[in-house]
JSON list of C-alpha atoms in Angstrom, two decimals:
[
{"chain": "A", "resi": 232, "resn": "MET", "atom": "CA", "xyz": [-19.30, 15.06, -9.79]},
{"chain": "A", "resi": 233, "resn": "SER", "atom": "CA", "xyz": [-21.23, 15.18, -6.74]},
{"chain": "A", "resi": 234, "resn": "LEU", "atom": "CA", "xyz": [-24.05, 17.25, -5.60]},
{"chain": "A", "resi": 235, "resn": "MET", "atom": "CA", "xyz": [-21.84, 19.03, -3.16]},
{"chain": "A", "resi": 236, "resn": "ASN", "atom": "CA", "xyz": [-19.34, 19.70, -5.85]},
{"chain": "A", "resi": 237, "resn": "ARG", "atom": "CA", "xyz": [-22.06, 20.63, -8.47]},
{"chain": "A", "resi": 238, "resn": "LEU", "atom": "CA", "xyz": [-23.31, 23.31, -5.51]},
{"chain": "A", "resi": 239, "resn": "PHE", "atom": "CA", "xyz": [-20.14, 24.92, -4.14]},
{"chain": "A", "resi": 240, "resn": "GLY", "atom": "CA", "xyz": [-18.24, 24.70, -7.38]},
{"chain": "A", "resi": 241, "resn": "LYS", "atom": "CA", "xyz": [-14.97, 22.91, -8.43]},
{"chain": "A", "resi": 242, "resn": "THR", "atom": "CA", "xyz": [-13.19, 20.22, -6.34]},
{"chain": "A", "resi": 243, "resn": "PRO", "atom": "CA", "xyz": [-9.99, 21.14, -4.59]},
{"chain": "A", "resi": 244, "resn": "ALA", "atom": "CA", "xyz": [-8.25, 18.95, -7.56]},
{"chain": "A", "resi": 245, "resn": "GLU", "atom": "CA", "xyz": [-9.82, 21.36, -9.82]},
{"chain": "A", "resi": 246, "resn": "GLN", "atom": "CA", "xyz": [-8.49, 24.04, -8.16]},
{"chain": "A", "resi": 247, "resn": "GLU", "atom": "CA", "xyz": [-5.34, 22.89, -8.46]},
{"chain": "A", "resi": 248, "resn": "GLY", "atom": "CA", "xyz": [-5.35, 22.16, -11.83]},
{"chain": "A", "resi": 249, "resn": "TRP", "atom": "CA", "xyz": [-5.60, 18.19, -11.36]},
{"chain": "A", "resi": 250, "resn": "ILE", "atom": "CA", "xyz": [-8.35, 16.21, -11.53]},
{"chain": "A", "resi": 251, "resn": "ASP", "atom": "CA", "xyz": [-9.08, 12.47, -10.33]},
{"chain": "A", "resi": 252, "resn": "VAL", "atom": "CA", "xyz": [-10.86, 9.46, -12.28]},
{"chain": "A", "resi": 253, "resn": "PRO", "atom": "CA", "xyz": [-14.36, 9.72, -11.24]},
{"chain": "A", "resi": 254, "resn": "ASP", "atom": "CA", "xyz": [-14.85, 13.55, -11.68]},
{"chain": "A", "resi": 255, "resn": "LEU", "atom": "CA", "xyz": [-13.40, 13.34, -15.14]},
{"chain": "A", "resi": 256, "resn": "ALA", "atom": "CA", "xyz": [-15.48, 10.28, -15.83]},
{"chain": "A", "resi": 257, "resn": "ALA", "atom": "CA", "xyz": [-18.31, 12.29, -14.53]},
{"chain": "A", "resi": 258, "resn": "MET", "atom": "CA", "xyz": [-17.90, 15.42, -16.76]},
{"chain": "A", "resi": 259, "resn": "LEU", "atom": "CA", "xyz": [-17.43, 13.01, -19.82]},
{"chain": "A", "resi": 260, "resn": "LYS", "atom": "CA", "xyz": [-21.20, 12.04, -19.35]},
{"chain": "A", "resi": 261, "resn": "ASP", "atom": "CA", "xyz": [-22.09, 15.58, -18.46]},
{"chain": "A", "resi": 262, "resn": "GLY", "atom": "CA", "xyz": [-23.74, 17.97, -21.64]},
{"chain": "A", "resi": 263, "resn": "THR", "atom": "CA", "xyz": [-20.72, 19.85, -22.18]},
{"chain": "A", "resi": 264, "resn": "PRO", "atom": "CA", "xyz": [-17.79, 17.58, -21.31]},
{"chain": "A", "resi": 265, "resn": "PRO", "atom": "CA", "xyz": [-14.11, 18.98, -21.33]},
{"chain": "A", "resi": 266, "resn": "SER", "atom": "CA", "xyz": [-11.88, 18.80, -24.36]},
{"chain": "A", "resi": 267, "resn": "VAL", "atom": "CA", "xyz": [-9.67, 15.79, -23.58]},
{"chain": "A", "resi": 268, "resn": "ILE", "atom": "CA", "xyz": [-6.37, 16.15, -25.00]},
{"chain": "A", "resi": 269, "resn": "ASP", "atom": "CA", "xyz": [-3.39, 12.27, -24.88]},
{"chain": "A", "resi": 270, "resn": "VAL", "atom": "CA", "xyz": [-0.21, 13.88, -25.07]},
{"chain": "A", "resi": 271, "resn": "ARG", "atom": "CA", "xyz": [1.56, 10.60, -25.51]},
{"chain": "A", "resi": 272, "resn": "ASN", "atom": "CA", "xyz": [2.94, 9.53, -28.90]},
{"chain": "A", "resi": 273, "resn": "PRO", "atom": "CA", "xyz": [0.79, 7.37, -31.27]},
{"chain": "A", "resi": 274, "resn": "ASP", "atom": "CA", "xyz": [1.71, 4.53, -30.29]},
{"chain": "A", "resi": 275, "resn": "GLU", "atom": "CA", "xyz": [1.25, 4.47, -27.01]},
{"chain": "A", "resi": 276, "resn": "PHE", "atom": "CA", "xyz": [-2.58, 6.34, -27.79]},
{"chain": "A", "resi": 277, "resn": "THR", "atom": "CA", "xyz": [-3.30, 3.12, -29.70]},
{"chain": "A", "resi": 278, "resn": "GLY", "atom": "CA", "xyz": [-1.75, 0.67, -27.56]},
{"chain": "A", "resi": 279, "resn": "PRO", "atom": "CA", "xyz": [-2.46, -1.41, -24.56]},
{"chain": "A", "resi": 280, "resn": "LEU", "atom": "CA", "xyz": [-3.84, 1.46, -22.15]},
{"chain": "A", "resi": 281, "resn": "GLY", "atom": "CA", "xyz": [-5.55, 2.68, -25.21]},
{"chain": "A", "resi": 282, "resn": "HIS", "atom": "CA", "xyz": [-7.25, 5.86, -24.68]},
{"chain": "A", "resi": 283, "resn": "ILE", "atom": "CA", "xyz": [-10.32, 7.87, -23.32]},
{"chain": "A", "resi": 284, "resn": "ASP", "atom": "CA", "xyz": [-13.26, 7.89, -25.91]},
{"chain": "A", "resi": 285, "resn": "GLY", "atom": "CA", "xyz": [-13.44, 11.39, -27.66]},
{"chain": "A", "resi": 286, "resn": "ALA", "atom": "CA", "xyz": [-9.41, 11.78, -26.66]},
{"chain": "A", "resi": 287, "resn": "ARG", "atom": "CA", "xyz": [-7.57, 14.00, -29.02]},
{"chain": "A", "resi": 288, "resn": "ASN", "atom": "CA", "xyz": [-3.80, 12.32, -29.79]},
{"chain": "A", "resi": 289, "resn": "ILE", "atom": "CA", "xyz": [-1.23, 15.65, -29.85]},
{"chain": "A", "resi": 290, "resn": "PRO", "atom": "CA", "xyz": [1.74, 14.32, -28.60]},
{"chain": "A", "resi": 291, "resn": "LEU", "atom": "CA", "xyz": [4.47, 16.17, -26.54]},
{"chain": "A", "resi": 292, "resn": "PRO", "atom": "CA", "xyz": [6.76, 16.68, -28.85]},
{"chain": "A", "resi": 293, "resn": "ALA", "atom": "CA", "xyz": [4.30, 18.42, -31.07]},
{"chain": "A", "resi": 294, "resn": "PHE", "atom": "CA", "xyz": [2.17, 20.78, -28.49]},
{"chain": "A", "resi": 295, "resn": "GLU", "atom": "CA", "xyz": [3.75, 23.58, -28.36]},
{"chain": "A", "resi": 296, "resn": "GLY", "atom": "CA", "xyz": [2.36, 24.69, -31.69]},
{"chain": "A", "resi": 297, "resn": "HIS", "atom": "CA", "xyz": [-1.05, 23.54, -30.73]},
{"chain": "A", "resi": 298, "resn": "ILE", "atom": "CA", "xyz": [-1.06, 25.66, -27.90]},
{"chain": "A", "resi": 299, "resn": "PRO", "atom": "CA", "xyz": [-2.76, 29.26, -29.35]},
{"chain": "A", "resi": 300, "resn": "GLU", "atom": "CA", "xyz": [-5.43, 27.00, -30.51]},
{"chain": "A", "resi": 301, "resn": "LEU", "atom": "CA", "xyz": [-6.29, 25.29, -26.74]},
{"chain": "A", "resi": 302, "resn": "ALA", "atom": "CA", "xyz": [-5.88, 28.49, -25.15]},
{"chain": "A", "resi": 303, "resn": "ARG", "atom": "CA", "xyz": [-8.52, 30.10, -27.25]},
{"chain": "A", "resi": 304, "resn": "GLN", "atom": "CA", "xyz": [-10.77, 26.84, -26.78]},
{"chain": "A", "resi": 305, "resn": "ALA", "atom": "CA", "xyz": [-14.00, 27.62, -24.74]},
{"chain": "A", "resi": 306, "resn": "GLY", "atom": "CA", "xyz": [-14.26, 25.29, -21.57]},
{"chain": "A", "resi": 307, "resn": "SER", "atom": "CA", "xyz": [-12.23, 23.09, -19.41]},
{"chain": "A", "resi": 308, "resn": "VAL", "atom": "CA", "xyz": [-8.82, 21.04, -21.40]},
{"chain": "A", "resi": 309, "resn": "VAL", "atom": "CA", "xyz": [-7.63, 18.05, -19.27]},
{"chain": "A", "resi": 310, "resn": "LEU", "atom": "CA", "xyz": [-4.32, 16.52, -20.22]},
{"chain": "A", "resi": 311, "resn": "VAL", "atom": "CA", "xyz": [-3.62, 12.68, -20.29]},
{"chain": "A", "resi": 312, "resn": "CYS", "atom": "CA", "xyz": [-0.70, 10.87, -20.26]},
{"chain": "A", "resi": 313, "resn": "HIS", "atom": "CA", "xyz": [0.63, 7.12, -19.27]},
{"chain": "A", "resi": 314, "resn": "THR", "atom": "CA", "xyz": [1.25, 8.66, -15.62]},
{"chain": "A", "resi": 315, "resn": "ASP", "atom": "CA", "xyz": [0.76, 11.89, -15.31]},
{"chain": "A", "resi": 316, "resn": "ARG", "atom": "CA", "xyz": [4.15, 13.59, -16.09]},
{"chain": "A", "resi": 317, "resn": "ARG", "atom": "CA", "xyz": [4.02, 14.84, -19.34]},
{"chain": "A", "resi": 318, "resn": "SER", "atom": "CA", "xyz": [0.65, 16.60, -18.70]},
{"chain": "A", "resi": 319, "resn": "ALA", "atom": "CA", "xyz": [1.77, 18.73, -15.86]},
{"chain": "A", "resi": 320, "resn": "MET", "atom": "CA", "xyz": [4.62, 20.05, -18.36]},
{"chain": "A", "resi": 321, "resn": "ALA", "atom": "CA", "xyz": [1.77, 20.41, -20.95]},
{"chain": "A", "resi": 322, "resn": "ALA", "atom": "CA", "xyz": [-0.79, 22.28, -18.59]},
{"chain": "A", "resi": 323, "resn": "THR", "atom": "CA", "xyz": [1.46, 24.00, -17.42]},
{"chain": "A", "resi": 324, "resn": "ALA", "atom": "CA", "xyz": [2.68, 25.38, -20.95]},
{"chain": "A", "resi": 325, "resn": "LEU", "atom": "CA", "xyz": [-0.61, 26.44, -21.61]},
{"chain": "A", "resi": 326, "resn": "ARG", "atom": "CA", "xyz": [-1.59, 27.95, -18.12]},
{"chain": "A", "resi": 327, "resn": "LYS", "atom": "CA", "xyz": [1.34, 30.36, -19.50]},
{"chain": "A", "resi": 328, "resn": "ALA", "atom": "CA", "xyz": [-0.38, 31.14, -22.33]},
{"chain": "A", "resi": 329, "resn": "GLY", "atom": "CA", "xyz": [-3.51, 31.82, -20.45]},
{"chain": "A", "resi": 330, "resn": "LYS", "atom": "CA", "xyz": [-5.91, 29.17, -20.23]},
{"chain": "A", "resi": 331, "resn": "GLN", "atom": "CA", "xyz": [-6.19, 28.86, -16.37]},
{"chain": "A", "resi": 332, "resn": "GLN", "atom": "CA", "xyz": [-8.89, 26.18, -17.33]},
{"chain": "A", "resi": 333, "resn": "ALA", "atom": "CA", "xyz": [-5.93, 23.44, -17.93]},
{"chain": "A", "resi": 334, "resn": "LEU", "atom": "CA", "xyz": [-6.43, 20.13, -16.05]},
{"chain": "A", "resi": 335, "resn": "VAL", "atom": "CA", "xyz": [-3.99, 16.90, -15.66]},
{"chain": "A", "resi": 336, "resn": "LEU", "atom": "CA", "xyz": [-6.14, 13.90, -14.95]},
{"chain": "A", "resi": 337, "resn": "ARG", "atom": "CA", "xyz": [-4.11, 12.40, -11.63]},
{"chain": "A", "resi": 338, "resn": "GLY", "atom": "CA", "xyz": [-2.31, 9.08, -12.46]},
{"chain": "A", "resi": 339, "resn": "GLY", "atom": "CA", "xyz": [-3.24, 9.36, -15.96]},
{"chain": "A", "resi": 340, "resn": "MET", "atom": "CA", "xyz": [-4.33, 6.56, -18.24]},
{"chain": "A", "resi": 341, "resn": "THR", "atom": "CA", "xyz": [-3.07, 4.35, -15.71]},
{"chain": "A", "resi": 342, "resn": "ALA", "atom": "CA", "xyz": [-5.33, 5.27, -12.95]},
{"chain": "A", "resi": 343, "resn": "TRP", "atom": "CA", "xyz": [-7.61, 5.67, -15.53]},
{"chain": "A", "resi": 344, "resn": "ARG", "atom": "CA", "xyz": [-7.19, 1.62, -16.59]},
{"chain": "A", "resi": 345, "resn": "ALA", "atom": "CA", "xyz": [-6.48, 1.04, -12.66]},
{"chain": "A", "resi": 346, "resn": "LYS", "atom": "CA", "xyz": [-10.03, 2.52, -11.30]},
{"chain": "A", "resi": 347, "resn": "LEU", "atom": "CA", "xyz": [-12.09, 1.90, -14.52]},
{"chain": "A", "resi": 348, "resn": "GLY", "atom": "CA", "xyz": [-10.96, -1.29, -15.97]},
{"chain": "A", "resi": 349, "resn": "TYR", "atom": "CA", "xyz": [-11.48, 0.17, -18.76]}
]
């Protein structure tokens, strides 16, 4: 995250409920990284695109049962899927449960791999 973003708060993407790859990569290197929840199916999580180090896999069909736990969790939760459609649905459900710090990784794992190459 750039110095300007640190000084003045959230990036415009974060304010809208989205986070871009470079911002998430920077947050993951900070002392208090967000929780990363990957809502893809287990075979996608371990498949060719892999997953973000430290991500927890909660497939979208099972996500509803984890909403109360995630909504009570301190800090931001970043939701990830292949692109960003499933993660956007999960973020909406979390926000409805009161978790306003639910962010969607714009472009999902496809963007993560394309921009960071890992």
